[in-house]
């Protein structure tokens, strides 16, 4: 094949081709409204043995390792960007969806699979457990720059970040029952609480340890801080998993702690992890695309019953799980409908579907193909219509302010200084004031202002406006004082049309 013929050079060329294809695919994904994971998977299927034949890949164990590694990176990046204040307000509903919701979905899909395919009841429930959780990679990517209401986005992201332990627990427990042919799932319930408890506790401890370490260690290059953050993510997963806890939950919790702490080189860390997460997604979905054989996937049995099972998941099982999980919680019917529709399946179910293959279960390959088909259907049908459904349900929020500009700085670790980025809004006390009227600490200077994507050179008479991005150079010891000044709020009435002035 391709690699055999060209050896190392061929491997490097293929790697470059895959990364280049992934970047192009990501570009056209947002333009076409098709989830990027669909296109990444198609690239893998195209170059695989049933496609152009460049690569023959049928190693579920390797795919599983790559998938777990990529999920750790993706969960970590998603947690870094999640605001604790937002997550705290939806913690109860999200945990209910992540536990009861996954259980209800798994049971309903398991029973459906039992009747539609030639599975035993336990095998049907195993398939249900595999597709029972939403996927962090798919949800984070789908919501990243869409202006969905904050409450909806926070609920979905928190659910997808915390529901993997339940799905992993059910999947591994059912595999063990099939292999052992004895015992009951009830005897494994203490294991679930152990996994959740250890994941939560170790995530908090290791997240705090990472934050303190990043802020206090003095490295010669700023480029080393993002690498240190990734090392903590992998350490968190590994230690927690080794001790019997949920590594995925621990990584997400640790990322929440780190992302909501004051960090040295915060933006370098965030930008590096965002790029690394994209690379992990590209690699993971292409590898998973290589693992599937289209000739086995697109058969009448898989396509016919797979479509039926996918729509049972989308239209019956997921809504039932959401409405049951959110009983007596502060969500309207429209909000519950949207949460039901936005429960995307993605990499997690496919990675979990490799576990039965690795364990050598009789129906494992059929199960993998069914799961793969369900994920493709879910991502294509639900993922491409999220914005449309949100608009129809009147759940579109304010347009997200994402700065497309950056200021590159040399390492200032030894100088004990940082560049702080802060975006003002209507409630910011500094809005409407001139720079010389603001009580900044003596060791803080506004170096630049970005207004409407234009650079404004600051001087004493420059008046701050809502929406401005302030770049402030401050000595590390004065950062807390600067933060207090910037976080002061005042109540202002809504502006009248004749009060709005140009820049």
PDB file of C-alpha atoms in Angstrom, residues 332-499:
ATOM      1  CA  UNK A 332     -39.502  26.034  29.271  1.00  0.00           C
ATOM      2  CA  UNK A 333     -40.900  23.497  26.828  1.00  0.00           C
ATOM      3  CA  UNK A 334     -39.073  25.264  23.964  1.00  0.00           C
ATOM      4  CA  UNK A 335     -35.789  25.066  25.867  1.00  0.00           C
ATOM      5  CA  UNK A 336     -36.281  21.357  26.534  1.00  0.00           C
ATOM      6  CA  UNK A 337     -37.051  20.769  22.860  1.00  0.00           C
ATOM      7  CA  UNK A 338     -33.855  22.550  21.848  1.00  0.00           C
ATOM      8  CA  UNK A 339     -31.727  20.643  24.375  1.00  0.00           C
ATOM      9  CA  UNK A 340     -33.263  17.441  22.994  1.00  0.00           C
ATOM     10  CA  UNK A 341     -32.380  18.390  19.424  1.00  0.00           C
ATOM     11  CA  UNK A 342     -28.841  19.575  20.234  1.00  0.00           C
ATOM     12  CA  UNK A 343     -27.780  16.346  21.961  1.00  0.00           C
ATOM     13  CA  UNK A 344     -25.225  15.446  19.307  1.00  0.00           C
ATOM     14  CA  UNK A 345     -23.486  12.086  19.096  1.00  0.00           C
ATOM     15  CA  UNK A 346     -19.906  12.001  17.908  1.00  0.00           C
ATOM     16  CA  UNK A 347     -16.508  10.611  18.830  1.00  0.00           C
ATOM     17  CA  UNK A 348     -17.360   9.244  22.294  1.00  0.00           C
ATOM     18  CA  UNK A 349     -19.879   6.633  21.036  1.00  0.00           C
ATOM     19  CA  UNK A 350     -17.501   5.553  18.235  1.00  0.00           C
ATOM     20  CA  UNK A 351     -14.570   5.250  20.647  1.00  0.00           C
ATOM     21  CA  UNK A 352     -16.757   3.306  23.107  1.00  0.00           C
ATOM     22  CA  UNK A 353     -17.817   1.048  20.224  1.00  0.00           C
ATOM     23  CA  UNK A 354     -14.190  -0.072  19.876  1.00  0.00           C
ATOM     24  CA  UNK A 355     -14.265  -1.586  23.388  1.00  0.00           C
ATOM     25  CA  UNK A 356     -16.414  -4.614  22.374  1.00  0.00           C
ATOM     26  CA  UNK A 357     -14.106  -5.168  19.363  1.00  0.00           C
ATOM     27  CA  UNK A 358     -11.007  -5.100  21.560  1.00  0.00           C
ATOM     28  CA  UNK A 359     -12.673  -7.551  23.969  1.00  0.00           C
ATOM     29  CA  UNK A 360     -13.591  -9.847  21.073  1.00  0.00           C
ATOM     30  CA  UNK A 361     -17.387  -9.916  21.543  1.00  0.00           C
ATOM     31  CA  UNK A 362     -19.265 -11.859  18.862  1.00  0.00           C
ATOM     32  CA  UNK A 363     -21.478  -9.008  17.670  1.00  0.00           C
ATOM     33  CA  UNK A 364     -18.833  -6.298  18.080  1.00  0.00           C
ATOM     34  CA  UNK A 365     -18.266  -5.427  14.399  1.00  0.00           C
ATOM     35  CA  UNK A 366     -21.999  -5.210  13.685  1.00  0.00           C
ATOM     36  CA  UNK A 367     -22.404  -3.077  16.801  1.00  0.00           C
ATOM     37  CA  UNK A 368     -19.587  -0.769  15.685  1.00  0.00           C
ATOM     38  CA  UNK A 369     -21.155  -0.250  12.248  1.00  0.00           C
ATOM     39  CA  UNK A 370     -24.570   0.516  13.748  1.00  0.00           C
ATOM     40  CA  UNK A 371     -23.073   3.040  16.178  1.00  0.00           C
ATOM     41  CA  UNK A 372     -21.071   4.623  13.370  1.00  0.00           C
ATOM     42  CA  UNK A 373     -24.192   4.993  11.236  1.00  0.00           C
ATOM     43  CA  UNK A 374     -26.157   6.504  14.143  1.00  0.00           C
ATOM     44  CA  UNK A 375     -23.374   9.048  14.754  1.00  0.00           C
ATOM     45  CA  UNK A 376     -23.279  10.032  11.068  1.00  0.00           C
ATOM     46  CA  UNK A 377     -27.059  10.491  11.019  1.00  0.00           C
ATOM     47  CA  UNK A 378     -27.126  12.451  14.282  1.00  0.00           C
ATOM     48  CA  UNK A 379     -24.300  14.755  13.278  1.00  0.00           C
ATOM     49  CA  UNK A 380     -25.677  15.380   9.805  1.00  0.00           C
ATOM     50  CA  UNK A 381     -29.354  15.853  10.729  1.00  0.00           C
ATOM     51  CA  UNK A 382     -29.023  17.589  14.101  1.00  0.00           C
ATOM     52  CA  UNK A 383     -25.627  19.254  13.776  1.00  0.00           C
ATOM     53  CA  UNK A 384     -26.439  21.041  10.528  1.00  0.00           C
ATOM     54  CA  UNK A 385     -29.766  22.420  11.825  1.00  0.00           C
ATOM     55  CA  UNK A 386     -28.890  23.679  15.321  1.00  0.00           C
ATOM     56  CA  UNK A 387     -28.917  27.354  14.346  1.00  0.00           C
ATOM     57  CA  UNK A 388     -32.156  26.948  12.395  1.00  0.00           C
ATOM     58  CA  UNK A 389     -33.928  25.186  15.285  1.00  0.00           C
ATOM     59  CA  UNK A 390     -32.662  27.774  17.791  1.00  0.00           C
ATOM     60  CA  UNK A 391     -34.031  30.579  15.603  1.00  0.00           C
ATOM     61  CA  UNK A 392     -37.402  28.847  15.211  1.00  0.00           C
ATOM     62  CA  UNK A 393     -37.662  28.365  18.983  1.00  0.00           C
ATOM     63  CA  UNK A 394     -36.562  31.972  19.617  1.00  0.00           C
ATOM     64  CA  UNK A 395     -33.495  30.852  21.563  1.00  0.00           C
ATOM     65  CA  UNK A 396     -30.935  32.924  19.693  1.00  0.00           C
ATOM     66  CA  UNK A 397     -28.819  35.029  22.041  1.00  0.00           C
ATOM     67  CA  UNK A 398     -26.529  37.973  21.536  1.00  0.00           C
ATOM     68  CA  UNK A 399     -23.857  37.668  18.893  1.00  0.00           C
ATOM     69  CA  UNK A 400     -20.661  36.398  20.481  1.00  0.00           C
ATOM     70  CA  UNK A 401     -17.798  38.869  20.589  1.00  0.00           C
ATOM     71  CA  UNK A 402     -14.763  36.978  19.392  1.00  0.00           C
ATOM     72  CA  UNK A 403     -11.658  39.145  18.941  1.00  0.00           C
ATOM     73  CA  UNK A 404      -9.952  38.381  15.631  1.00  0.00           C
ATOM     74  CA  UNK A 405      -6.901  40.416  16.573  1.00  0.00           C
ATOM     75  CA  UNK A 406      -3.947  39.647  18.789  1.00  0.00           C
ATOM     76  CA  UNK A 407      -0.892  41.308  20.252  1.00  0.00           C
ATOM     77  CA  UNK A 408       2.259  39.195  20.242  1.00  0.00           C
ATOM     78  CA  UNK A 409       4.640  39.715  23.176  1.00  0.00           C
ATOM     79  CA  UNK A 410       8.063  38.418  24.057  1.00  0.00           C
ATOM     80  CA  UNK A 411       8.357  36.400  27.250  1.00  0.00           C
ATOM     81  CA  UNK A 412       8.110  38.674  30.283  1.00  0.00           C
ATOM     82  CA  UNK A 413       8.260  35.942  32.923  1.00  0.00           C
ATOM     83  CA  UNK A 414      11.470  37.257  34.462  1.00  0.00           C
ATOM     84  CA  UNK A 415      10.183  40.837  34.350  1.00  0.00           C
ATOM     85  CA  UNK A 416       7.106  39.822  36.387  1.00  0.00           C
ATOM     86  CA  UNK A 417       4.787  41.624  33.944  1.00  0.00           C
ATOM     87  CA  UNK A 418       1.742  40.573  31.918  1.00  0.00           C
ATOM     88  CA  UNK A 419      -0.446  41.915  29.132  1.00  0.00           C
ATOM     89  CA  UNK A 420      -4.098  41.736  30.198  1.00  0.00           C
ATOM     90  CA  UNK A 421      -6.955  41.742  27.683  1.00  0.00           C
ATOM     91  CA  UNK A 422     -10.294  43.066  28.934  1.00  0.00           C
ATOM     92  CA  UNK A 423     -13.496  43.729  26.981  1.00  0.00           C
ATOM     93  CA  UNK A 424     -15.829  46.421  28.298  1.00  0.00           C
ATOM     94  CA  UNK A 425     -19.616  46.308  28.213  1.00  0.00           C
ATOM     95  CA  UNK A 426     -22.433  48.729  29.042  1.00  0.00           C
ATOM     96  CA  UNK A 427     -22.206  47.986  32.788  1.00  0.00           C
ATOM     97  CA  UNK A 428     -18.431  48.537  33.046  1.00  0.00           C
ATOM     98  CA  UNK A 429     -17.689  51.484  35.319  1.00  0.00           C
ATOM     99  CA  UNK A 430     -14.801  52.592  33.076  1.00  0.00           C
ATOM    100  CA  UNK A 431     -17.124  53.109  30.078  1.00  0.00           C
ATOM    101  CA  UNK A 432     -17.704  56.791  29.349  1.00  0.00           C
ATOM    102  CA  UNK A 433     -14.590  57.875  31.249  1.00  0.00           C
ATOM    103  CA  UNK A 434     -11.381  59.289  29.834  1.00  0.00           C
ATOM    104  CA  UNK A 435      -8.214  57.343  30.586  1.00  0.00           C
ATOM    105  CA  UNK A 436      -6.821  60.011  32.913  1.00  0.00           C
ATOM    106  CA  UNK A 437     -10.060  59.845  34.948  1.00  0.00           C
ATOM    107  CA  UNK A 438      -9.693  56.110  35.692  1.00  0.00           C
ATOM    108  CA  UNK A 439      -7.857  55.097  38.864  1.00  0.00           C
ATOM    109  CA  UNK A 440      -5.557  52.497  37.328  1.00  0.00           C
ATOM    110  CA  UNK A 441      -2.717  51.210  39.536  1.00  0.00           C
ATOM    111  CA  UNK A 442       0.556  53.107  39.058  1.00  0.00           C
ATOM    112  CA  UNK A 443       2.197  50.064  37.484  1.00  0.00           C
ATOM    113  CA  UNK A 444      -0.521  49.533  34.858  1.00  0.00           C
ATOM    114  CA  UNK A 445      -0.587  51.160  31.427  1.00  0.00           C
ATOM    115  CA  UNK A 446      -3.164  50.853  28.638  1.00  0.00           C
ATOM    116  CA  UNK A 447      -0.993  49.903  25.667  1.00  0.00           C
ATOM    117  CA  UNK A 448      -3.677  49.592  22.979  1.00  0.00           C
ATOM    118  CA  UNK A 449      -7.424  49.725  22.439  1.00  0.00           C
ATOM    119  CA  UNK A 450      -9.226  47.698  19.751  1.00  0.00           C
ATOM    120  CA  UNK A 451     -12.519  49.333  18.727  1.00  0.00           C
ATOM    121  CA  UNK A 452     -14.601  47.955  15.848  1.00  0.00           C
ATOM    122  CA  UNK A 453     -11.555  45.941  14.732  1.00  0.00           C
ATOM    123  CA  UNK A 454      -9.491  49.121  14.491  1.00  0.00           C
ATOM    124  CA  UNK A 455      -6.488  50.012  16.657  1.00  0.00           C
ATOM    125  CA  UNK A 456      -6.957  53.169  18.757  1.00  0.00           C
ATOM    126  CA  UNK A 457      -3.770  54.663  20.180  1.00  0.00           C
ATOM    127  CA  UNK A 458      -4.556  55.496  23.820  1.00  0.00           C
ATOM    128  CA  UNK A 459      -3.721  58.812  25.492  1.00  0.00           C
ATOM    129  CA  UNK A 460      -5.099  60.706  28.477  1.00  0.00           C
ATOM    130  CA  UNK A 461      -8.151  62.143  26.703  1.00  0.00           C
ATOM    131  CA  UNK A 462      -9.221  58.837  25.074  1.00  0.00           C
ATOM    132  CA  UNK A 463     -12.759  57.967  26.172  1.00  0.00           C
ATOM    133  CA  UNK A 464     -13.582  54.292  26.776  1.00  0.00           C
ATOM    134  CA  UNK A 465     -16.643  52.904  24.988  1.00  0.00           C
ATOM    135  CA  UNK A 466     -18.684  49.737  25.454  1.00  0.00           C
ATOM    136  CA  UNK A 467     -17.267  46.852  23.463  1.00  0.00           C
ATOM    137  CA  UNK A 468     -13.684  48.132  23.526  1.00  0.00           C
ATOM    138  CA  UNK A 469     -10.889  45.603  23.976  1.00  0.00           C
ATOM    139  CA  UNK A 470      -8.300  47.080  26.356  1.00  0.00           C
ATOM    140  CA  UNK A 471      -4.758  45.707  26.351  1.00  0.00           C
ATOM    141  CA  UNK A 472      -3.125  46.669  29.632  1.00  0.00           C
ATOM    142  CA  UNK A 473       0.496  46.028  30.604  1.00  0.00           C
ATOM    143  CA  UNK A 474       0.705  45.484  34.361  1.00  0.00           C
ATOM    144  CA  UNK A 475       3.227  44.202  36.857  1.00  0.00           C
ATOM    145  CA  UNK A 476       2.134  40.864  38.287  1.00  0.00           C
ATOM    146  CA  UNK A 477       1.916  42.190  41.850  1.00  0.00           C
ATOM    147  CA  UNK A 478      -0.599  44.856  40.759  1.00  0.00           C
ATOM    148  CA  UNK A 479      -2.846  42.550  38.756  1.00  0.00           C
ATOM    149  CA  UNK A 480      -5.419  42.101  41.537  1.00  0.00           C
ATOM    150  CA  UNK A 481      -5.773  45.864  41.971  1.00  0.00           C
ATOM    151  CA  UNK A 482      -6.232  46.277  38.225  1.00  0.00           C
ATOM    152  CA  UNK A 483      -8.854  43.533  38.214  1.00  0.00           C
ATOM    153  CA  UNK A 484     -10.885  45.330  40.909  1.00  0.00           C
ATOM    154  CA  UNK A 485     -10.899  48.537  38.847  1.00  0.00           C
ATOM    155  CA  UNK A 486     -11.940  46.754  35.659  1.00  0.00           C
ATOM    156  CA  UNK A 487     -14.662  44.660  37.301  1.00  0.00           C
ATOM    157  CA  UNK A 488     -16.516  47.616  38.849  1.00  0.00           C
ATOM    158  CA  UNK A 489     -20.077  47.840  37.512  1.00  0.00           C
ATOM    159  CA  UNK A 490     -22.708  50.565  37.282  1.00  0.00           C
ATOM    160  CA  UNK A 491     -26.368  50.343  36.287  1.00  0.00           C
ATOM    161  CA  UNK A 492     -27.165  52.222  33.090  1.00  0.00           C
ATOM    162  CA  UNK A 493     -30.512  52.665  31.322  1.00  0.00           C
ATOM    163  CA  UNK A 494     -30.923  51.247  27.832  1.00  0.00           C
ATOM    164  CA  UNK A 495     -29.613  53.786  25.295  1.00  0.00           C
ATOM    165  CA  UNK A 496     -32.055  55.721  23.182  1.00  0.00           C
ATOM    166  CA  UNK A 497     -31.530  55.803  19.440  1.00  0.00           C
ATOM    167  CA  UNK A 498     -30.540  59.514  19.453  1.00  0.00           C
ATOM    168  CA  UNK A 499     -27.949  58.859  22.200  1.00  0.00           C
TER     169      UNK A 499
END
